[in-house]
Each structure stands twice: as C-alpha cells, then as structure tokens.
Short mmCIF file of C-alpha atoms and ligand atoms in Angstrom, two decimals:
data_model
loop_
_atom_site.label_atom_id
_atom_site.label_comp_id
_atom_site.label_asym_id
_atom_site.label_seq_id
_atom_site.Cartn_x
_atom_site.Cartn_y
_atom_site.Cartn_z
CA MET L 5 14.52 16.49 -8.65
CA ASP L 6 16.41 13.72 -10.40
CA LYS L 7 18.31 14.63 -13.52
CA LYS L 8 16.57 13.62 -16.71
CA SER L 9 18.33 10.71 -18.40
CA ILE L 10 19.17 10.83 -22.09
CA LEU L 11 20.49 7.91 -24.11
CA VAL L 12 22.62 9.01 -27.06
CA ILE L 13 23.05 6.33 -29.73
CA GLU L 14 25.59 7.66 -32.20
CA ASP L 15 28.56 5.90 -33.81
CA GLU L 16 30.57 9.01 -34.62
CA GLU L 17 32.51 9.40 -31.43
CA LYS L 18 33.18 13.10 -31.90
CA ILE L 19 29.48 13.86 -32.25
CA ALA L 20 28.57 11.54 -29.39
CA ARG L 21 31.13 13.24 -27.16
CA LEU L 22 29.95 16.70 -28.15
CA LEU L 23 26.34 15.76 -27.40
CA GLU L 24 27.36 14.31 -24.07
CA LEU L 25 29.26 17.45 -23.05
CA GLU L 26 26.55 19.86 -24.13
CA LEU L 27 23.67 17.88 -22.67
CA GLU L 28 25.48 17.34 -19.39
CA TYR L 29 26.21 21.04 -19.27
CA GLU L 30 22.45 21.59 -19.57
CA GLY L 31 21.93 19.38 -16.56
CA TYR L 32 20.94 16.09 -18.16
CA LYS L 33 22.40 12.71 -17.31
CA VAL L 34 23.84 11.24 -20.51
CA THR L 35 24.70 7.67 -21.48
CA LYS L 36 26.31 6.94 -24.84
CA ALA L 37 26.11 3.89 -27.05
CA LEU L 38 28.31 3.70 -30.12
CA ASP L 39 26.47 1.18 -32.28
CA GLY L 40 22.98 -0.12 -32.88
CA LEU L 41 23.22 -3.33 -30.91
CA GLU L 42 24.85 -1.73 -27.91
CA GLY L 43 22.25 1.00 -28.21
CA PHE L 44 19.38 -1.48 -28.08
CA HIS L 45 20.77 -3.31 -25.06
CA THR L 46 21.40 -0.06 -23.25
CA TYR L 47 17.92 1.16 -24.12
CA LYS L 48 16.41 -2.00 -22.62
CA SER L 49 18.40 -1.73 -19.42
CA LYS L 50 16.27 1.03 -17.90
CA ILE L 51 13.59 3.63 -18.49
CA TRP L 52 14.97 6.70 -20.28
CA ASP L 53 13.54 10.18 -20.35
CA LEU L 54 14.66 10.66 -23.94
CA VAL L 55 16.59 8.87 -26.70
CA LEU L 56 18.71 10.64 -29.30
CA LEU L 57 19.10 8.19 -32.13
CA ASP L 58 21.39 8.41 -35.14
CA ILE L 59 19.92 6.71 -38.22
CA MET L 60 23.13 5.53 -39.87
CA LEU L 61 24.51 3.07 -37.36
CA PRO L 62 26.59 -0.09 -37.60
CA GLY L 63 24.95 -3.21 -36.21
CA ILE L 64 21.27 -2.34 -36.24
CA SER L 65 20.21 0.74 -38.19
CA GLY L 66 18.53 3.58 -36.35
CA ILE L 67 15.27 2.90 -38.16
CA GLU L 68 15.25 -0.75 -37.12
CA LEU L 69 16.17 0.26 -33.59
CA LEU L 70 13.28 2.72 -33.53
CA ARG L 71 10.95 -0.04 -34.72
CA ARG L 72 12.08 -2.25 -31.84
CA ILE L 73 11.71 0.56 -29.33
CA ARG L 74 8.22 1.44 -30.51
CA ALA L 75 7.10 -2.22 -30.48
CA ASN L 76 6.65 -1.97 -26.72
CA ASP L 77 7.17 1.62 -25.75
CA SER L 78 5.14 4.41 -27.25
CA HIS L 79 6.01 7.12 -24.76
CA THR L 80 9.78 7.53 -24.48
CA PRO L 81 10.53 10.54 -26.72
CA VAL L 82 12.91 9.69 -29.56
CA ILE L 83 14.68 12.35 -31.62
CA LEU L 84 16.38 11.11 -34.78
CA LEU L 85 19.67 12.43 -36.07
CA THR L 86 19.61 12.21 -39.85
CA ALA L 87 21.88 13.05 -42.74
CA LYS L 88 20.68 15.92 -44.88
CA SER L 89 20.05 13.75 -47.93
CA SER L 90 17.90 11.00 -46.44
CA VAL L 91 14.34 12.30 -46.76
CA GLU L 92 13.06 8.72 -46.86
CA ASP L 93 14.59 7.94 -43.50
CA LYS L 94 12.97 10.99 -41.96
CA VAL L 95 9.57 10.00 -43.29
CA SER L 96 9.79 6.37 -42.19
CA GLY L 97 11.24 7.53 -38.88
CA LEU L 98 8.28 9.79 -38.19
CA ASP L 99 5.87 7.08 -39.41
CA LEU L 100 7.46 4.69 -36.94
CA GLY L 101 6.82 7.07 -34.09
CA ALA L 102 9.88 9.28 -33.76
CA ASN L 103 8.90 12.51 -32.02
CA ASP L 104 11.22 14.74 -34.00
CA TYR L 105 14.36 14.71 -36.10
CA ILE L 106 17.30 16.96 -36.56
CA THR L 107 19.48 17.12 -39.63
CA LYS L 108 23.24 16.84 -39.48
CA PRO L 109 25.25 18.99 -39.33
CA PHE L 110 23.22 20.69 -36.63
CA GLN L 111 23.69 23.72 -34.44
CA ILE L 112 23.89 22.55 -30.86
CA GLU L 113 21.49 25.29 -29.75
CA GLU L 114 18.85 23.95 -32.11
CA LEU L 115 19.32 20.45 -30.81
CA LEU L 116 19.02 21.59 -27.20
CA ALA L 117 15.85 23.48 -28.07
CA ARG L 118 14.34 20.35 -29.65
CA VAL L 119 15.23 18.33 -26.57
CA ARG L 120 13.46 20.88 -24.38
CA VAL L 121 10.40 20.77 -26.64
CA ALA L 122 10.33 16.97 -26.50
CA PHE L 123 10.36 17.08 -22.70
CA ARG L 124 7.67 19.74 -22.63
CA ASN L 125 5.44 17.71 -24.93
CA LYS L 126 6.03 14.61 -22.87
CA VAL L 127 4.87 16.33 -19.69
CA THR L 128 1.77 17.73 -21.41
CA GLU L 129 0.96 14.33 -22.83
CA GLU L 130 1.33 12.62 -19.50
CA VAL L 131 -1.05 15.06 -17.91
CA GLU L 132 -3.58 15.14 -20.70
CA ASN L 133 -3.36 11.82 -22.38
CA GLU L 134 -4.89 8.66 -20.98
CA GLU L 135 -2.74 6.71 -23.44
CA ASP L 136 0.28 7.52 -21.35
CA VAL L 137 -1.00 5.26 -18.65
CA LEU L 138 0.73 1.88 -18.82
CA THR L 139 -1.83 -0.88 -19.04
CA ILE L 140 -2.19 -4.59 -19.37
CA ALA L 141 -5.55 -6.33 -19.07
CA ASN L 142 -7.36 -4.34 -16.38
CA LEU L 143 -4.17 -3.17 -14.67
CA LYS L 144 -3.48 0.55 -15.06
CA VAL L 145 -0.35 2.34 -13.91
CA ASN L 146 -0.02 6.08 -14.18
CA GLU L 147 3.66 6.99 -14.11
CA LYS L 148 2.94 10.65 -13.51
CA THR L 149 0.56 10.36 -10.57
CA ARG L 150 1.98 6.96 -9.50
CA GLU L 151 -1.54 5.59 -9.19
CA VAL L 152 -2.08 1.89 -9.72
CA PHE L 153 -5.45 0.26 -10.37
CA ARG L 154 -6.48 -3.30 -10.97
CA GLY L 155 -9.98 -2.81 -12.28
CA ASP L 156 -11.56 -0.30 -9.93
CA THR L 157 -9.39 -1.26 -6.99
CA SER L 158 -6.61 1.15 -6.10
CA ILE L 159 -3.34 -0.55 -5.16
CA ASP L 160 -0.70 0.85 -2.86
CA LEU L 161 2.86 0.09 -3.86
CA THR L 162 6.12 1.13 -2.25
CA PRO L 163 8.40 3.20 -4.51
CA ARG L 164 10.55 0.16 -5.28
CA GLU L 165 7.56 -2.04 -6.04
CA PHE L 166 6.22 0.70 -8.29
CA ASP L 167 9.51 0.96 -10.22
CA LEU L 168 9.61 -2.80 -10.63
CA LEU L 169 6.06 -2.92 -11.94
CA VAL L 170 6.72 -0.06 -14.38
CA TYR L 171 9.83 -1.82 -15.67
CA LEU L 172 7.88 -5.04 -16.25
CA LEU L 173 5.10 -3.11 -17.98
CA VAL L 174 7.37 -1.09 -20.23
CA ASN L 175 8.87 -4.41 -21.35
CA GLN L 176 5.62 -6.35 -21.25
CA ARG L 177 5.58 -9.73 -22.99
CA GLN L 178 9.39 -9.84 -22.79
CA VAL L 179 10.98 -12.30 -20.41
CA LEU L 180 13.37 -10.40 -18.16
CA ASN L 181 16.13 -12.05 -16.19
CA ARG L 182 17.05 -11.13 -12.65
CA ASP L 183 20.22 -9.27 -13.64
CA GLN L 184 18.33 -7.04 -16.05
CA ILE L 185 15.69 -6.32 -13.45
CA VAL L 186 18.21 -5.56 -10.72
CA GLU L 187 20.12 -3.21 -13.01
CA ALA L 188 17.02 -1.37 -14.13
CA VAL L 189 15.23 -1.10 -10.80
CA TRP L 190 18.00 -1.13 -8.20
CA GLY L 191 20.75 0.39 -10.37
CA TYR L 192 24.11 -0.70 -11.71
CA ASP L 193 25.80 -0.23 -8.38
CA PHE L 194 23.47 -2.51 -6.42
CA ILE L 195 25.47 -4.87 -4.28
CA GLY L 196 23.64 -7.90 -3.08
CA ASP L 197 21.82 -10.95 -4.22
CA THR L 198 19.53 -10.95 -7.25
CA ASN L 199 17.12 -12.92 -5.06
CA VAL L 200 15.86 -9.50 -4.05
CA VAL L 201 13.96 -9.64 -7.35
CA ASP L 202 12.09 -12.80 -6.28
CA VAL L 203 11.18 -11.16 -3.00
CA TYR L 204 9.78 -8.03 -4.65
CA ILE L 205 8.00 -9.99 -7.36
CA ARG L 206 6.25 -11.86 -4.54
CA TYR L 207 5.28 -8.53 -2.93
CA ILE L 208 3.73 -7.08 -6.08
CA ARG L 209 2.06 -10.34 -7.01
CA LYS L 210 0.30 -10.38 -3.67
CA LYS L 211 -1.09 -6.95 -4.42
CA ILE L 212 -1.84 -7.25 -8.12
CA ASP L 213 -2.54 -10.86 -8.93
CA VAL L 214 -5.17 -11.31 -6.30
CA GLU L 215 -7.50 -14.27 -6.08
CA ASN L 216 -10.17 -14.67 -8.74
CA LEU L 217 -8.30 -12.50 -11.22
CA PRO L 218 -6.14 -13.88 -14.02
CA ALA L 219 -2.44 -13.73 -13.09
CA LEU L 220 -0.38 -11.20 -15.06
CA ILE L 221 3.08 -11.74 -13.62
CA HIS L 222 4.53 -15.07 -14.69
CA THR L 223 7.66 -16.97 -13.71
CA VAL L 224 9.69 -18.37 -16.58
CA ARG L 225 11.61 -21.19 -15.00
CA GLY L 226 15.37 -20.83 -15.22
CA VAL L 227 15.10 -17.40 -16.84
CA GLY L 228 13.15 -14.80 -14.96
CA TYR L 229 9.84 -13.01 -15.10
CA VAL L 230 7.40 -11.59 -17.60
CA ILE L 231 4.23 -9.61 -17.34
CA ARG L 232 1.67 -10.66 -19.91
CA GLU L 233 -1.94 -11.49 -20.40
CA MET L 234 -2.58 -15.20 -20.89
CA LYS L 235 -5.42 -15.73 -23.33
CA1 CA V 13 26.25 7.51 -37.99
#
C-alpha cells in the first residue's frame, strides 16, 4: 500500500522538523511548508491524506488557510496546532471544519495518536458516508470504491483517468493549468510534455461529457481546464 501523505504547515522550523522525523518514522510521507502562502500552494498541488496546520503563520493565517481549504474540500482531515491561550482560534477552527486540534507544546505521542484517529475516522466516513462521494451535477465519483457514475450510467476509467478526474473534482470551479495537473496527477518527477494533459482530458471527456448531457469539463483558452456546472 502507498504511504499516507501528510502536509505539515508550520513556520517554526524546529517543530516542523520534529514532526517530519516522527511522522516519517511512523511510516507516513511528509511534506513541509514553512508559511501560509507556501502551505496553500503546496496543499493545492495534490490530494493529501491529512494536513497538520499551525494557526499562527506568516503570510496567510492558519484559520484563513483552513477556510480556503474547506471552500472546496470537505474531506481531507485537518488537525490544527494551536497555542495554549487561543481558545477563540480553536472554536473558529472547529467551526470552519477542522477535524481536531492539538495544543502546543504537545507530546509527540499524543499527536501521533490524534493522527491515527483522524485516519480511522476518515476511513469510516468514506465507507459509511455518502457525502464522501465527490459530485458535480449528476456525476458521482467514489474515491474509496473507485466507482464513477454519470446519472445511472457506470463509467469505466483507467487509473490515470480516475486520478485526473478526482483532481479536477477536488478543485472544482477552479481553473487548473497544465503544469498543476501534471504535478498532481503524474507527479513532480514526470518527464515529458504537458500535452499529455490534453490527451487525457479528451479521454475522460469522451466518457463523461457524452452527447445530450451538459458538458462539465471546460477548456479555458490559454490557461487550462476546469470542471464546473454551467447554469
Ligand atoms: Ca507558528
């Protein structure tokens, strides 16, 4: 099984480094971002299994970052790292959809336990909760079972087509350029032409935006692609 990916957004380098070491030791794949803006860009670059988010950050605050994350993505677990004093931040963080928070200074064992709980809850939710299916209009994508439906019609996608569709859906209504898509779906180390994106967009369009149904995948000339419902 692939290692679970965790994005750590934390400006105190010592803490970020400690988290990275401990989480990697537990078998997770860790990426660090040291300020809010970098954190947001890194967050958008791929689908994460979990985000550890410090509230006091330069650039964009953790709370604002959480707001941006939750605007389009209700299922990536987010655990907040908060200072002891900031009760308000905890409350608004939970209101905004954080899954949990942990107060600094924390015991690493406690943090690791919370991470495990967040993953456990995520799995349970995916199995039990219809809301964890990504949808737009009458398109439904179940990340857990990898089933795709447009209306009542089941659609077969290759693994790569599936990943591409999920990436579009997680970022629905946002225009994504080819570089972003290549990085997220093919990986940072992909060598080759970003035209591969156009090819795969054509493949999934053929399967999803079939005749007589409103198109969901749109080309934004000179920029890239977006999945959205045109009303
Ligand atoms: Ca901080």
